[in-house]
XYZ file of N, CA and C in Angstrom:
795
model
N -96.755 -30.068 71.797
C -98.025 -30.526 71.230
C -99.025 -30.752 72.348
N -100.262 -30.298 72.184
C -101.295 -30.451 73.203
C -102.105 -31.713 72.970
N -102.617 -32.283 74.077
C -103.411 -33.506 74.009
C -104.709 -33.305 74.770
N -105.756 -33.986 74.280
C -106.999 -34.075 75.028
C -106.932 -35.356 75.834
N -107.028 -35.255 77.149
C -106.847 -36.430 77.999
C -105.393 -36.589 78.376
N -105.005 -37.814 78.688
C -103.641 -38.078 79.119
C -102.654 -38.003 77.966
N -101.533 -37.363 78.209
C -100.467 -37.312 77.212
C -99.794 -38.672 77.123
N -99.476 -39.150 75.910
C -98.858 -40.464 75.768
C -97.556 -40.566 76.545
N -97.338 -41.745 77.172
C -96.065 -42.010 77.818
C -95.093 -42.500 76.753
N -93.941 -41.854 76.703
C -92.988 -42.155 75.646
C -91.882 -43.051 76.189
N -91.872 -44.302 75.733
C -90.799 -45.218 76.089
C -90.689 -45.487 77.582
N -91.825 -45.426 78.331
C -91.776 -45.589 79.773
C -92.346 -46.958 80.147
N -91.538 -47.996 80.039
C -91.985 -49.359 80.307
C -91.679 -49.717 81.762
N -92.751 -50.109 82.522
C -92.599 -50.334 83.952
C -93.248 -51.651 84.373
N -92.677 -52.246 85.402
C -93.248 -53.440 86.014
C -93.769 -53.043 87.396
N -95.046 -53.272 87.619
C -95.652 -52.858 88.883
C -95.173 -53.730 90.047
N -95.250 -53.123 91.210
C -94.946 -53.875 92.432
C -95.935 -55.052 92.583
N -95.511 -56.076 93.339
C -96.408 -57.201 93.602
C -97.672 -56.730 94.337
N -98.804 -57.309 93.959
C -100.089 -56.968 94.576
C -100.641 -58.217 95.279
N -100.990 -58.047 96.518
C -101.585 -59.149 97.287
C -103.095 -59.152 97.100
N -103.614 -60.274 96.685
C -105.057 -60.396 96.457
C -105.809 -60.353 97.789
N -106.888 -59.595 97.805
C -107.782 -59.522 98.960
C -109.072 -60.249 98.602
N -109.479 -61.175 99.421
C -110.675 -61.975 99.139
C -111.901 -61.077 98.949
N -112.551 -61.256 97.790
C -113.771 -60.506 97.501
C -113.526 -59.088 97.026
N -112.298 -58.780 96.582
C -111.985 -57.414 96.123
C -111.588 -57.442 94.658
N -112.121 -56.496 93.882
C -111.825 -56.431 92.448
C -110.858 -55.309 92.094
N -110.854 -54.226 92.866
C -110.051 -53.045 92.536
C -108.766 -53.019 93.343
N -107.625 -52.685 92.633
C -106.315 -52.640 93.287
C -105.518 -51.439 92.766
N -104.681 -50.906 93.657
C -103.842 -49.755 93.282
C -102.518 -50.244 92.705
N -102.135 -49.680 91.589
C -100.872 -50.045 90.926
C -99.775 -49.075 91.348
N -98.638 -49.631 91.722
C -97.497 -48.834 92.147
C -96.204 -49.388 91.550
N -95.240 -48.480 91.382
C -93.876 -48.864 90.999
C -92.939 -48.209 92.005
N -92.239 -49.032 92.754
C -91.366 -48.502 93.784
C -92.129 -47.785 94.881
N -93.355 -48.224 95.140
C -94.165 -47.619 96.179
C -94.869 -46.347 95.786
N -94.774 -45.974 94.497
C -95.408 -44.744 94.006
C -96.501 -45.111 93.021
N -97.665 -44.497 93.182
C -98.783 -44.784 92.282
C -98.411 -44.474 90.838
N -98.832 -45.329 89.924
C -98.601 -45.115 88.491
C -99.920 -45.240 87.743
N -100.019 -44.495 86.642
C -101.261 -44.478 85.873
C -100.968 -44.789 84.415
N -101.363 -45.948 83.925
C -101.161 -46.278 82.513
C -101.948 -45.327 81.615
N -101.531 -45.242 80.367
C -102.245 -44.381 79.425
C -103.672 -44.877 79.213
N -103.807 -46.162 78.940
C -105.114 -46.814 78.839
C -104.943 -48.272 79.245
N -106.051 -49.006 79.339
C -105.978 -50.442 79.626
C -105.258 -51.190 78.522
N -105.274 -50.650 77.294
C -104.622 -51.292 76.159
C -103.098 -51.151 76.205
N -102.603 -50.336 77.135
C -101.159 -50.142 77.254
C -100.616 -50.929 78.435
N -101.179 -52.108 78.659
C -100.782 -52.945 79.790
C -100.758 -54.412 79.393
N -99.936 -55.163 80.092
C -99.967 -56.620 80.038
C -100.250 -57.097 81.459
N -101.368 -57.804 81.626
C -101.788 -58.236 82.959
C -101.950 -59.758 82.957
N -101.278 -60.413 83.906
C -101.399 -61.870 84.047
C -102.069 -62.189 85.381
N -103.174 -62.943 85.317
C -103.890 -63.388 86.514
C -103.946 -64.913 86.498
N -103.402 -65.511 87.535
C -103.361 -66.977 87.633
C -102.702 -67.607 86.411
N -101.659 -66.902 85.870
C -100.898 -67.430 84.747
C -101.546 -67.232 83.406
N -102.644 -66.437 83.337
C -103.347 -66.212 82.082
C -103.374 -64.717 81.776
N -102.934 -64.343 80.567
C -103.016 -62.935 80.160
C -104.475 -62.516 80.069
N -104.778 -61.341 80.614
C -106.144 -60.846 80.657
C -106.421 -59.911 79.490
N -107.654 -59.916 79.032
C -108.060 -59.066 77.904
C -108.422 -57.682 78.423
N -107.764 -56.651 77.916
C -108.094 -55.303 78.380
C -109.522 -54.925 77.988
N -110.175 -54.223 78.888
C -111.528 -53.766 78.608
C -112.595 -54.731 79.063
N -112.369 -56.035 78.860
C -113.367 -57.024 79.277
C -112.952 -57.730 80.566
N -111.674 -58.100 80.670
C -111.211 -58.765 81.887
C -110.838 -57.759 82.979
N -110.459 -56.558 82.587
C -110.127 -55.518 83.563
C -110.275 -54.145 82.905
N -110.445 -53.158 83.719
C -110.465 -51.757 83.277
C -109.490 -50.974 84.148
N -109.164 -49.761 83.696
C -108.206 -48.913 84.413
C -108.795 -47.523 84.569
N -108.633 -46.959 85.744
C -108.985 -45.568 86.003
C -107.890 -44.967 86.868
N -107.066 -44.077 86.258
C -105.931 -43.529 86.990
C -104.970 -44.627 87.361
N -104.666 -44.766 88.655
C -103.738 -45.802 89.116
C -104.459 -47.037 89.625
N -105.777 -47.135 89.363
C -106.565 -48.272 89.861
C -106.905 -49.230 88.734
N -106.592 -50.503 88.932
C -107.021 -51.545 88.012
C -108.183 -52.285 88.667
N -109.245 -52.503 87.880
C -110.429 -53.192 88.401
C -110.716 -54.406 87.533
N -110.672 -55.555 88.158
C -110.949 -56.784 87.421
C -112.457 -56.938 87.222
N -112.824 -57.738 86.235
C -114.244 -57.898 85.871
C -115.044 -58.535 86.987
N -114.390 -59.304 87.853
C -115.085 -59.914 88.986
C -114.168 -59.885 90.190
N -114.756 -60.000 91.349
C -113.963 -60.000 92.576
C -112.994 -61.173 92.582
N -111.783 -60.895 93.061
C -110.803 -61.957 93.220
C -111.005 -62.622 94.585
N -110.551 -63.841 94.685
C -110.739 -64.599 95.926
C -109.403 -65.131 96.405
N -109.403 -65.581 97.623
C -108.185 -66.154 98.190
C -107.690 -67.299 97.312
N -106.411 -67.246 97.004
C -105.831 -68.261 96.122
C -105.538 -67.723 94.736
N -106.268 -66.631 94.319
C -105.934 -65.991 93.038
C -104.570 -65.300 93.158
N -103.842 -65.271 92.054
C -102.512 -64.647 92.041
C -102.417 -63.681 90.858
N -102.106 -62.431 91.161
C -101.778 -61.460 90.092
C -100.291 -61.638 89.798
N -99.983 -62.342 88.717
C -98.595 -62.699 88.427
C -97.744 -61.466 88.104
N -98.254 -60.599 87.253
C -97.521 -59.367 86.920
C -98.453 -58.373 86.243
N -98.083 -57.120 86.342
C -98.709 -56.047 85.556
C -97.569 -55.239 84.937
N -97.483 -55.299 83.624
C -96.499 -54.500 82.884
C -97.212 -53.303 82.277
N -96.683 -52.118 82.542
C -97.229 -50.893 81.936
C -96.325 -50.502 80.777
N -96.925 -50.321 79.609
C -96.184 -49.989 78.392
C -96.244 -48.495 78.122
N -95.268 -48.001 77.359
C -95.366 -46.640 76.848
C -96.322 -46.638 75.683
N -96.356 -45.527 74.927
C -97.228 -45.438 73.761
C -96.858 -46.523 72.759
N -97.837 -47.308 72.338
C -97.547 -48.407 71.420
C -97.147 -47.905 70.046
N -97.374 -46.617 69.769
C -96.989 -46.050 68.472
C -95.612 -45.407 68.528
N -95.011 -45.351 69.709
C -93.727 -44.699 69.866
C -92.595 -45.703 69.661
N -91.493 -45.234 69.077
C -90.352 -46.106 68.820
C -89.549 -46.394 70.075
N -89.766 -45.581 71.117
C -88.987 -45.753 72.331
C -87.557 -45.298 72.139
N -86.658 -45.775 72.951
C -85.246 -45.398 72.866
C -84.554 -46.287 71.846
N -83.958 -45.690 70.783
C -83.307 -46.528 69.769
C -82.070 -47.206 70.334
N -81.724 -48.335 69.765
C -80.526 -49.051 70.177
C -79.286 -48.277 69.760
N -78.160 -48.572 70.396
C -76.909 -47.911 70.057
C -76.560 -48.136 68.591
N -76.001 -47.090 67.972
C -75.498 -47.145 66.592
C -76.585 -47.474 65.577
N -77.835 -47.053 65.855
C -78.919 -47.325 64.906
C -79.451 -46.063 64.244
N -79.016 -44.863 64.685
C -79.511 -43.609 64.114
C -78.437 -43.044 63.193
N -78.753 -42.914 61.915
C -77.798 -42.390 60.941
C -77.950 -40.883 60.827
N -76.950 -40.231 60.202
C -77.012 -38.785 59.993
C -78.231 -38.380 59.185
N -78.640 -39.248 58.262
C -79.782 -38.924 57.409
C -81.074 -38.781 58.206
N -81.129 -39.380 59.414
C -82.345 -39.314 60.221
C -82.453 -38.011 61.010
N -81.369 -37.252 61.114
C -81.385 -36.030 61.894
C -82.036 -34.894 61.110
N -82.759 -34.031 61.817
C -83.453 -32.915 61.166
C -82.630 -31.643 61.153
N -81.417 -31.663 61.699
C -80.591 -30.473 61.759
C -80.255 -29.976 60.355
N -80.081 -28.653 60.225
C -79.736 -28.046 58.945
C -78.225 -27.971 58.783
N -77.796 -27.764 57.562
C -76.373 -27.672 57.267
C -75.846 -28.960 56.657
N -74.548 -28.967 56.382
C -73.904 -30.115 55.750
C -73.459 -31.117 56.800
N -73.940 -32.350 56.679
C -73.590 -33.410 57.618
C -72.470 -34.254 57.015
N -71.235 -34.093 57.489
C -70.137 -34.932 57.011
C -69.032 -34.963 58.067
N -67.914 -35.544 57.706
C -66.838 -35.763 58.676
C -66.158 -34.471 59.108
N -66.415 -33.350 58.420
C -65.742 -32.090 58.766
C -66.612 -31.168 59.594
N -67.860 -31.565 59.913
C -68.763 -30.686 60.640
C -69.184 -31.303 61.969
N -69.735 -30.475 62.832
C -70.262 -30.941 64.106
C -71.633 -30.324 64.333
N -72.433 -30.943 65.217
C -73.788 -30.470 65.498
C -73.738 -29.467 66.644
N -74.206 -28.249 66.380
C -74.191 -27.190 67.375
C -75.463 -27.222 68.214
N -75.468 -26.413 69.274
C -76.609 -26.352 70.165
C -77.861 -25.799 69.519
N -77.722 -25.048 68.418
C -78.897 -24.513 67.722
C -79.395 -25.462 66.636
N -78.975 -26.730 66.711
C -79.422 -27.784 65.794
C -79.004 -27.522 64.349
N -77.832 -26.975 64.169
C -77.253 -26.792 62.839
C -75.864 -27.420 62.817
N -75.458 -27.880 61.628
C -74.118 -28.407 61.445
C -73.188 -27.271 61.011
N -72.008 -27.216 61.604
C -71.046 -26.177 61.265
C -69.656 -26.789 61.200
N -68.788 -26.149 60.430
C -67.415 -26.624 60.317
C -66.683 -26.401 61.636
N -65.905 -27.360 62.050
C -65.166 -27.253 63.306
C -64.075 -26.198 63.197
N -64.022 -25.315 64.191
C -62.935 -24.356 64.281
C -63.095 -23.100 63.459
N -63.844 -23.126 62.374
C -63.947 -21.952 61.518
C -62.751 -21.826 60.599
N -62.685 -20.724 59.864
C -61.614 -20.508 58.890
C -60.933 -19.173 59.150
N -59.601 -19.148 58.994
C -58.833 -17.909 59.180
C -58.817 -17.076 57.903
N -59.938 -16.955 57.280
C -60.048 -16.126 56.082
C -61.119 -15.070 56.305
N -60.934 -13.881 55.700
C -59.947 -13.519 54.692
C -58.503 -13.559 55.213
N -57.597 -13.844 54.278
C -56.167 -13.825 54.555
C -55.445 -13.313 53.316
N -54.308 -12.655 53.524
C -53.572 -12.102 52.379
C -52.088 -12.060 52.690
N -51.281 -12.020 51.638
C -49.838 -11.844 51.743
C -49.366 -11.115 50.495
N -48.812 -9.914 50.690
C -48.355 -9.096 49.561
C -46.937 -8.595 49.855
N -46.261 -8.128 48.822
C -44.912 -7.616 49.017
C -44.605 -6.554 47.970
N -43.508 -5.839 48.204
C -43.064 -4.823 47.263
C -42.161 -5.463 46.227
N -42.578 -5.360 44.960
C -41.797 -5.864 43.838
C -41.238 -4.659 43.087
N -39.911 -4.468 43.182
C -39.297 -3.272 42.617
C -39.103 -2.232 43.705
N -38.164 -1.332 43.505
C -37.881 -0.317 44.512
C -38.953 0.758 44.539
N -39.043 1.458 45.665
C -39.942 2.604 45.829
C -39.187 3.671 46.599
N -39.119 4.866 46.057
C -38.363 5.935 46.690
C -39.111 6.505 47.895
N -38.398 6.677 49.004
C -38.968 7.243 50.225
C -38.166 8.501 50.567
N -38.826 9.650 50.555
C -38.145 10.918 50.832
C -37.709 10.993 52.291
N -36.675 11.780 52.559
C -36.188 11.956 53.917
C -37.214 12.684 54.779
N -37.417 12.172 56.004
C -38.280 12.818 57.000
C -39.697 13.056 56.470
N -40.189 12.110 55.669
C -41.530 12.231 55.092
C -42.248 10.888 55.229
N -43.389 10.911 55.884
C -44.150 9.666 56.039
C -44.762 9.286 54.700
N -44.458 8.076 54.241
C -44.851 7.646 52.899
C -45.517 6.274 52.970
N -46.616 6.148 52.230
C -47.290 4.851 52.181
C -46.468 3.876 51.345
N -46.291 2.667 51.874
C -45.564 1.643 51.142
C -46.506 1.008 50.125
N -46.059 0.942 48.890
C -46.895 0.422 47.798
C -46.565 -1.063 47.567
N -47.254 -1.895 48.341
C -47.092 -3.342 48.154
C -47.877 -3.728 46.900
N -47.164 -4.039 45.848
C -47.811 -4.147 44.537
C -47.924 -5.568 43.988
N -47.501 -6.575 44.750
C -47.536 -7.944 44.245
C -48.108 -8.862 45.324
N -49.006 -9.741 44.910
C -49.660 -10.640 45.859
C -49.055 -12.040 45.817
N -48.802 -12.584 47.006
C -48.569 -14.025 47.112
C -49.910 -14.746 47.067
N -50.864 -14.230 47.850
C -52.244 -14.714 47.803
C -53.153 -13.677 48.454
N -54.405 -13.745 48.108
C -55.424 -12.843 48.654
C -56.757 -13.578 48.555
N -57.129 -14.297 49.617
C -58.232 -15.253 49.546
C -59.557 -14.640 49.135
N -59.820 -13.403 49.550
C -61.123 -12.784 49.287
C -61.021 -11.517 48.450
N -59.865 -11.326 47.810
C -59.640 -10.136 46.974
C -59.894 -8.851 47.749
N -59.371 -8.789 48.984
C -59.591 -7.627 49.832
C -58.412 -6.673 49.877
N -57.314 -7.017 49.187
C -56.171 -6.108 49.158
C -56.087 -5.434 47.797
N -56.007 -4.109 47.819
C -55.850 -3.319 46.595
C -54.354 -3.112 46.368
N -53.797 -3.820 45.371
C -52.351 -3.750 45.141
C -51.990 -2.912 43.925
N -52.923 -2.059 43.476
C -52.626 -1.282 42.266
C -52.958 0.202 42.401
N -53.861 0.578 43.319
C -54.273 1.975 43.424
C -54.054 2.537 44.827
N -54.751 1.965 45.814
C -54.674 2.499 47.177
C -53.718 1.731 48.079
N -53.319 0.535 47.663
C -52.379 -0.283 48.421
C -52.839 -0.424 49.881
N -54.049 -0.940 50.025
C -54.647 -1.068 51.351
C -55.422 -2.376 51.465
N -55.603 -2.803 52.709
C -56.354 -4.017 53.003
C -57.662 -3.652 53.692
N -58.776 -4.111 53.117
C -60.101 -3.910 53.690
C -60.655 -5.276 54.073
N -60.741 -5.622 55.375
C -61.119 -6.986 55.787
C -62.473 -7.448 55.262
N -63.463 -6.552 55.221
C -64.774 -6.962 54.719
C -65.639 -7.676 55.741
N -65.230 -7.698 57.020
C -66.031 -8.299 58.087
C -65.734 -7.555 59.385
N -66.614 -7.655 60.338
C -66.408 -7.054 61.654
C -65.817 -8.098 62.591
N -64.723 -7.732 63.255
C -64.079 -8.675 64.149
C -62.644 -8.291 64.420
N -61.767 -9.296 64.485
C -60.354 -9.071 64.776
C -59.489 -9.755 63.724
N -58.350 -9.135 63.443
C -57.377 -9.702 62.508
C -55.980 -9.550 63.087
N -55.105 -10.457 62.670
C -53.680 -10.319 62.977
C -52.985 -9.783 61.734
N -52.215 -8.698 61.900
C -51.503 -8.075 60.788
C -50.017 -7.975 61.117
N -49.189 -8.100 60.094
C -47.752 -7.913 60.251
C -47.214 -7.256 58.980
N -46.351 -6.249 59.161
C -45.763 -5.538 58.027
C -44.266 -5.390 58.255
N -43.510 -5.483 57.176
C -42.057 -5.348 57.254
C -41.566 -4.513 56.076
N -40.549 -3.698 56.339
C -39.938 -2.871 55.286
C -38.427 -2.861 55.505
N -37.683 -2.984 54.396
C -36.239 -2.794 54.442
C -35.876 -1.664 53.495
N -35.143 -0.687 54.030
C -34.703 0.447 53.216
C -33.234 0.282 52.834
N -32.917 0.744 51.623
C -31.535 0.702 51.157
C -30.792 1.912 51.718
N -29.625 1.667 52.281
C -28.811 2.785 52.763
C -27.380 2.353 52.972
N -26.461 3.240 52.670
C -25.039 2.932 52.830
C -24.590 3.099 54.276
N -25.342 3.870 55.052
C -25.026 4.083 56.459
C -26.280 3.828 57.287
N -26.145 3.943 58.616
C -27.270 3.656 59.497
C -28.357 4.733 59.402
N -29.552 4.351 59.844
C -30.697 5.252 59.816
C -30.960 5.826 61.201
N -31.570 7.018 61.241
C -32.093 7.602 62.474
C -33.608 7.674 62.380
N -34.270 7.437 63.529
C -35.735 7.561 63.599
C -36.434 6.851 62.440
N -36.125 5.591 62.340
C -36.713 4.727 61.302
C -38.039 4.213 61.862
N -39.157 4.620 61.271
C -40.474 4.317 61.833
C -41.351 3.617 60.802
N -41.992 2.527 61.237
C -42.989 1.845 60.413
C -44.286 1.782 61.211
N -45.394 1.979 60.547
C -46.672 1.895 61.256
C -47.740 1.301 60.346
N -48.681 0.622 60.975
C -49.893 0.177 60.297
C -51.013 1.104 60.750
N -51.706 1.696 59.815
C -52.774 2.640 60.143
C -54.132 2.056 59.792
N -55.142 2.471 60.554
C -56.535 2.126 60.264
C -57.271 3.399 59.919
N -57.803 3.435 58.704
C -58.533 4.609 58.225
C -57.701 5.881 58.358
N -56.364 5.757 58.171
C -55.481 6.913 58.185
C -54.873 7.245 59.526
N -55.236 6.510 60.570
C -54.703 6.757 61.906
C -53.895 5.556 62.364
N -52.668 5.807 62.834
C -51.800 4.706 63.232
C -52.357 3.911 64.397
N -52.311 2.582 64.282
C -52.764 1.705 65.363
C -51.644 0.782 65.841
N -50.648 0.520 64.990
C -49.482 -0.274 65.361
C -48.248 0.462 64.858
N -47.231 0.599 65.726
C -46.067 1.402 65.352
C -44.793 0.808 65.942
N -43.712 0.889 65.170
C -42.383 0.502 65.649
C -41.400 1.580 65.227
N -40.617 2.112 66.195
C -39.678 3.194 65.905
C -38.354 2.924 66.593
N -37.252 3.150 65.873
C -35.934 2.939 66.444
C -34.885 3.434 65.469
N -33.622 3.329 65.861
C -32.514 3.569 64.937
C -32.034 2.214 64.444
N -31.787 2.109 63.158
C -31.459 0.822 62.569
C -30.191 0.900 61.737
N -29.546 -0.245 61.658
C -28.408 -0.346 60.767
C -28.899 -0.436 59.331
N -28.058 -0.032 58.409
C -28.439 -0.130 57.013
C -28.578 -1.604 56.613
N -29.486 -1.844 55.681
C -29.865 -3.179 55.202
C -30.610 -3.997 56.269
N -31.117 -3.359 57.309
C -31.861 -4.072 58.347
C -33.350 -3.789 58.202
N -34.158 -4.845 58.235
C -35.607 -4.678 58.125
C -36.193 -4.239 59.457
N -37.295 -3.508 59.385
C -38.057 -3.187 60.585
C -39.467 -3.741 60.411
N -39.998 -4.323 61.481
C -41.263 -5.048 61.399
C -42.193 -4.596 62.511
N -43.480 -4.564 62.212
C -44.498 -4.255 63.209
C -45.627 -5.265 63.048
N -46.205 -5.705 64.167
C -47.286 -6.683 64.094
C -48.197 -6.535 65.309
N -49.393 -7.080 65.195
C -50.329 -7.043 66.308
C -51.731 -7.412 65.877
N -52.634 -7.438 66.862
C -54.037 -7.744 66.633
C -54.818 -6.445 66.566
N -55.675 -6.323 65.565
C -56.481 -5.114 65.383
C -57.952 -5.490 65.342
N -58.788 -4.599 65.824
C -60.242 -4.749 65.705
C -60.728 -3.825 64.602
N -61.825 -4.224 63.961
C -62.272 -3.423 62.810
C -63.714 -3.739 62.464
N -64.302 -2.839 61.698
C -65.616 -3.049 61.100
C -65.443 -3.482 59.652
N -66.557 -3.708 58.982
C -66.513 -4.232 57.618
C -65.784 -3.306 56.657
N -65.961 -1.987 56.793
C -65.414 -1.038 55.812
C -64.103 -0.396 56.246
N -63.574 -0.728 57.419
C -62.275 -0.182 57.823
C -61.188 -0.670 56.872
N -60.129 0.120 56.737
C -59.025 -0.287 55.866
C -57.694 -0.025 56.558
N -56.672 -0.803 56.142
C -55.351 -0.751 56.775
C -54.274 -0.513 55.717
N -53.334 0.367 56.067
C -52.223 0.700 55.179
C -50.934 0.725 55.992
N -49.809 0.658 55.292
C -48.501 0.680 55.941
C -47.750 1.941 55.508
N -47.192 2.643 56.506
C -46.424 3.862 56.239
C -45.020 3.713 56.815
N -44.069 4.359 56.145
C -42.673 4.314 56.559
C -42.109 5.732 56.544
N -41.231 6.029 57.506
C -40.521 7.318 57.499
C -39.114 7.097 58.057
N -38.200 8.004 57.701
C -36.813 7.881 58.164
C -36.156 9.261 58.152
N -35.021 9.348 58.823
C -34.198 10.561 58.790
C -32.786 10.173 58.372
N -32.735 9.645 57.163
C -31.467 9.190 56.607
C -30.628 10.371 56.122
N -31.319 11.457 55.833
C -30.638 12.642 55.316
C -30.928 12.903 53.856
N -31.345 11.885 53.152
C -31.710 12.013 51.743
C -32.686 10.896 51.411
N -33.265 10.958 50.226
C -34.199 9.917 49.808
C -33.482 8.568 49.712
N -34.247 7.514 49.975
C -33.720 6.165 49.811
C -34.845 5.259 49.338
N -34.537 4.042 49.026
C -35.523 3.159 48.395
C -35.955 2.022 49.318
N -37.233 1.652 49.183
C -37.702 0.392 49.737
C -37.100 -0.730 48.916
N -36.515 -1.708 49.588
C -35.918 -2.810 48.858
C -36.997 -3.794 48.415
N -36.813 -4.383 47.266
C -37.769 -5.297 46.658
C -37.588 -6.702 47.216
N -38.736 -7.428 47.390
C -38.638 -8.837 47.751
C -39.676 -9.264 48.767
N -40.206 -10.470 48.573
C -41.242 -10.983 49.462
C -40.704 -11.355 50.834
N -39.372 -11.442 50.979
C -38.782 -11.814 52.262
C -38.306 -10.620 53.071
N -38.382 -9.399 52.520
C -37.870 -8.219 53.238
C -38.898 -7.105 53.362
N -39.738 -6.918 52.368
C -40.729 -5.833 52.392
C -42.095 -6.410 52.083
N -42.852 -6.735 53.137
C -44.103 -7.466 52.951
C -45.174 -6.965 53.926
N -46.407 -7.315 53.613
C -47.570 -6.997 54.447
C -48.502 -8.204 54.348
N -48.918 -8.734 55.510
C -49.777 -9.916 55.488
C -50.675 -9.937 56.719
N -51.714 -10.763 56.667
C -52.618 -10.854 57.802
C -53.701 -11.899 57.562
N -54.468 -12.143 58.611
C -55.558 -13.129 58.513
C -56.578 -12.873 59.619
N -57.766 -13.399 59.405
C -58.856 -13.274 60.376
C -58.572 -14.142 61.600
N -58.898 -13.613 62.781
C -58.818 -14.399 63.998
C -60.168 -15.036 64.287
N -60.166 -16.313 64.619
C -61.392 -17.031 64.950
C -61.741 -16.737 66.407
N -62.972 -16.297 66.637
C -63.407 -15.943 67.996
C -64.465 -16.913 68.473
């Protein structure tokens, strides 16, 4: 805000250094700690001369750091004190524990779960790990030998933002740009061990996380990791094996599942 003349002093209350009276002199320089000070106006001062408070404007005037009394002072006069006040319309520094949340101009919700950020807005502490989802295969799904097949996770434990398609494409679309943690697990039914048992999580059809090995029958294989993505990217889980013949994905939320959540950055 611009001012014509001197800008108001805000909450700057000062006591001037002692001034020695000079016989026959009316004008004196005001200092605090040996440094010249300039009150806003004569009305922003308390001046005591010979134990009597002086009337601003009539008993003294002020120009910059100079106070001029209405008449020359003489030997024996005593300037008891000069107090310089801040703006008389300013509240100054509030006392401790006197400013409530209602007095703040910051935007957002002010309560016990939020904090005041540097941009003068209230935000929830820590953020939220959503979107988040957890789905699994309910019922068997046949997987052909030596053929990469998308796992059809068809049942949801939860899906906070409805971003998992569990009926048509069987894919997760985060709906935001950033990073997510994903983990997928599949267990295949087999009477004997598997060769080249591979599970992968793909982004937009291209594998980004992969686990490959030979596994014993009835053993789950799991892949997990952190992925980066844009709003429209999507993630799917594929499985392949060389068992020698078709076999089934085993049903159950504890053996064949796909889940993930947003990472807070």
